[in-house]
Each structure stands twice: as structure tokens, then as C-alpha cells.
Amino acid sequence: MTNPAQLYLVCAAALIALGIFGVLRIRHLIRQIIALNIAGSGAFLVFAVSAIKADGPIADPVPQAMVLTGIVVAVSASAVALALATRVTKDSGRPELSEGGDE
């Protein structure tokens, strides 16, 4: 039988891969921000799995505190990114990034 920590790590790797794929493949700014948040969720899951101890039922609180702090930072960074994306959309009239970057 598979260890639950291994299953969590596989799910975390899938989330990170899906998020990176979305950032690289999608041109829409808000969807890129969502994809970046998905990749961040995978990273938080990796940290949460590192808190699991094999010898006892109580998890290590330090990685849990790091995940909680990371979530707060990710929410604030997402808010700033969404504000910038709405400003770019308002100024350029379209929510996608330009190909050449010469605008």
C-alpha cells in the first residue's frame, strides 16, 4: 500500500506542473495569475507534507507556520498582481500580453 505522504507529493508535483504549464502557455493575464496560484498551492502542499512525522500523530508546527505565512504572502501578492492586470487591461484595452513587447 502506498504511503499517504507519497500521494500528497505526487498531487503537489501535479499542481506545480499544471501551474507552470498555465503560466507558460496561457496569454490571458488573470488566468496566468490563477495558474501561478495553483503552482503556489503545490509548493505549500510540499511544505505541509514535510511536517508529517512518521513516528507520531503530531505534526511539526514549523512547516505549518511557514505554509500559513506563505499563504498570507501569496494572497497579498495575488491582490497586487490582479490590480496590475486590471490596470494593464484598462490601459491597453485587452487582457492578453502582446507578442513582441514593443508597445
GROMACS .gro file of C-alpha atoms in nm, residues 11-62:
model
   52
   11CYS     CA    1  -0.050   1.566  -0.611
   12ALA     CA    2   0.184   1.855  -0.524
   13ALA     CA    3   0.403   1.779  -0.825
   14ALA     CA    4   0.094   1.769  -1.047
   15LEU     CA    5  -0.024   2.106  -0.913
   16ILE     CA    6   0.317   2.264  -0.966
   17ALA     CA    7   0.343   2.123  -1.319
   18LEU     CA    8  -0.010   2.237  -1.406
   19GLY     CA    9   0.061   2.585  -1.272
   20ILE     CA   10   0.388   2.624  -1.459
   21PHE     CA   11   0.224   2.495  -1.777
   22GLY     CA   12  -0.052   2.752  -1.736
   23VAL     CA   13   0.191   3.038  -1.681
   24LEU     CA   14   0.395   2.946  -1.987
   25ARG     CA   15   0.107   2.858  -2.217
   26ILE     CA   16  -0.179   3.098  -2.138
   27ARG     CA   17  -0.166   3.460  -2.263
   28HIS     CA   18  -0.454   3.599  -2.053
   29LEU     CA   19  -0.316   3.790  -1.752
   30ILE     CA   20  -0.575   3.692  -1.492
   31ARG     CA   21  -0.557   3.327  -1.595
   32GLN     CA   22  -0.178   3.343  -1.560
   33ILE     CA   23  -0.221   3.475  -1.206
   34ILE     CA   24  -0.457   3.188  -1.129
   35ALA     CA   25  -0.207   2.940  -1.274
   36LEU     CA   26   0.067   3.090  -1.059
   37ASN     CA   27  -0.156   3.048  -0.753
   38ILE     CA   28  -0.211   2.683  -0.846
   39ALA     CA   29   0.166   2.628  -0.862
   40GLY     CA   30   0.199   2.801  -0.525
   41SER     CA   31  -0.062   2.567  -0.378
   42GLY     CA   32   0.152   2.274  -0.488
   43ALA     CA   33   0.454   2.426  -0.315
   44PHE     CA   34   0.250   2.477   0.002
   45LEU     CA   35   0.144   2.112  -0.014
   46VAL     CA   36   0.510   2.006  -0.032
   47PHE     CA   37   0.583   2.206   0.284
   48ALA     CA   38   0.277   2.060   0.458
   49VAL     CA   39   0.389   1.707   0.374
   50SER     CA   40   0.731   1.782   0.520
   51ALA     CA   41   0.557   1.846   0.854
   52ILE     CA   42   0.437   1.485   0.877
   53LYS     CA   43   0.631   1.275   1.125
   54ALA     CA   44   0.647   0.900   1.077
   55ASP     CA   45   0.682   0.813   1.444
   56GLY     CA   46   0.393   1.008   1.592
   57PRO     CA   47   0.048   1.152   1.532
   58ILE     CA   48   0.156   1.513   1.594
   59ALA     CA   49   0.298   1.709   1.301
   60ASP     CA   50   0.589   1.951   1.319
   61PRO     CA   51   0.450   2.304   1.373
   62VAL     CA   52   0.735   2.494   1.200
   0.00000   0.00000   0.00000
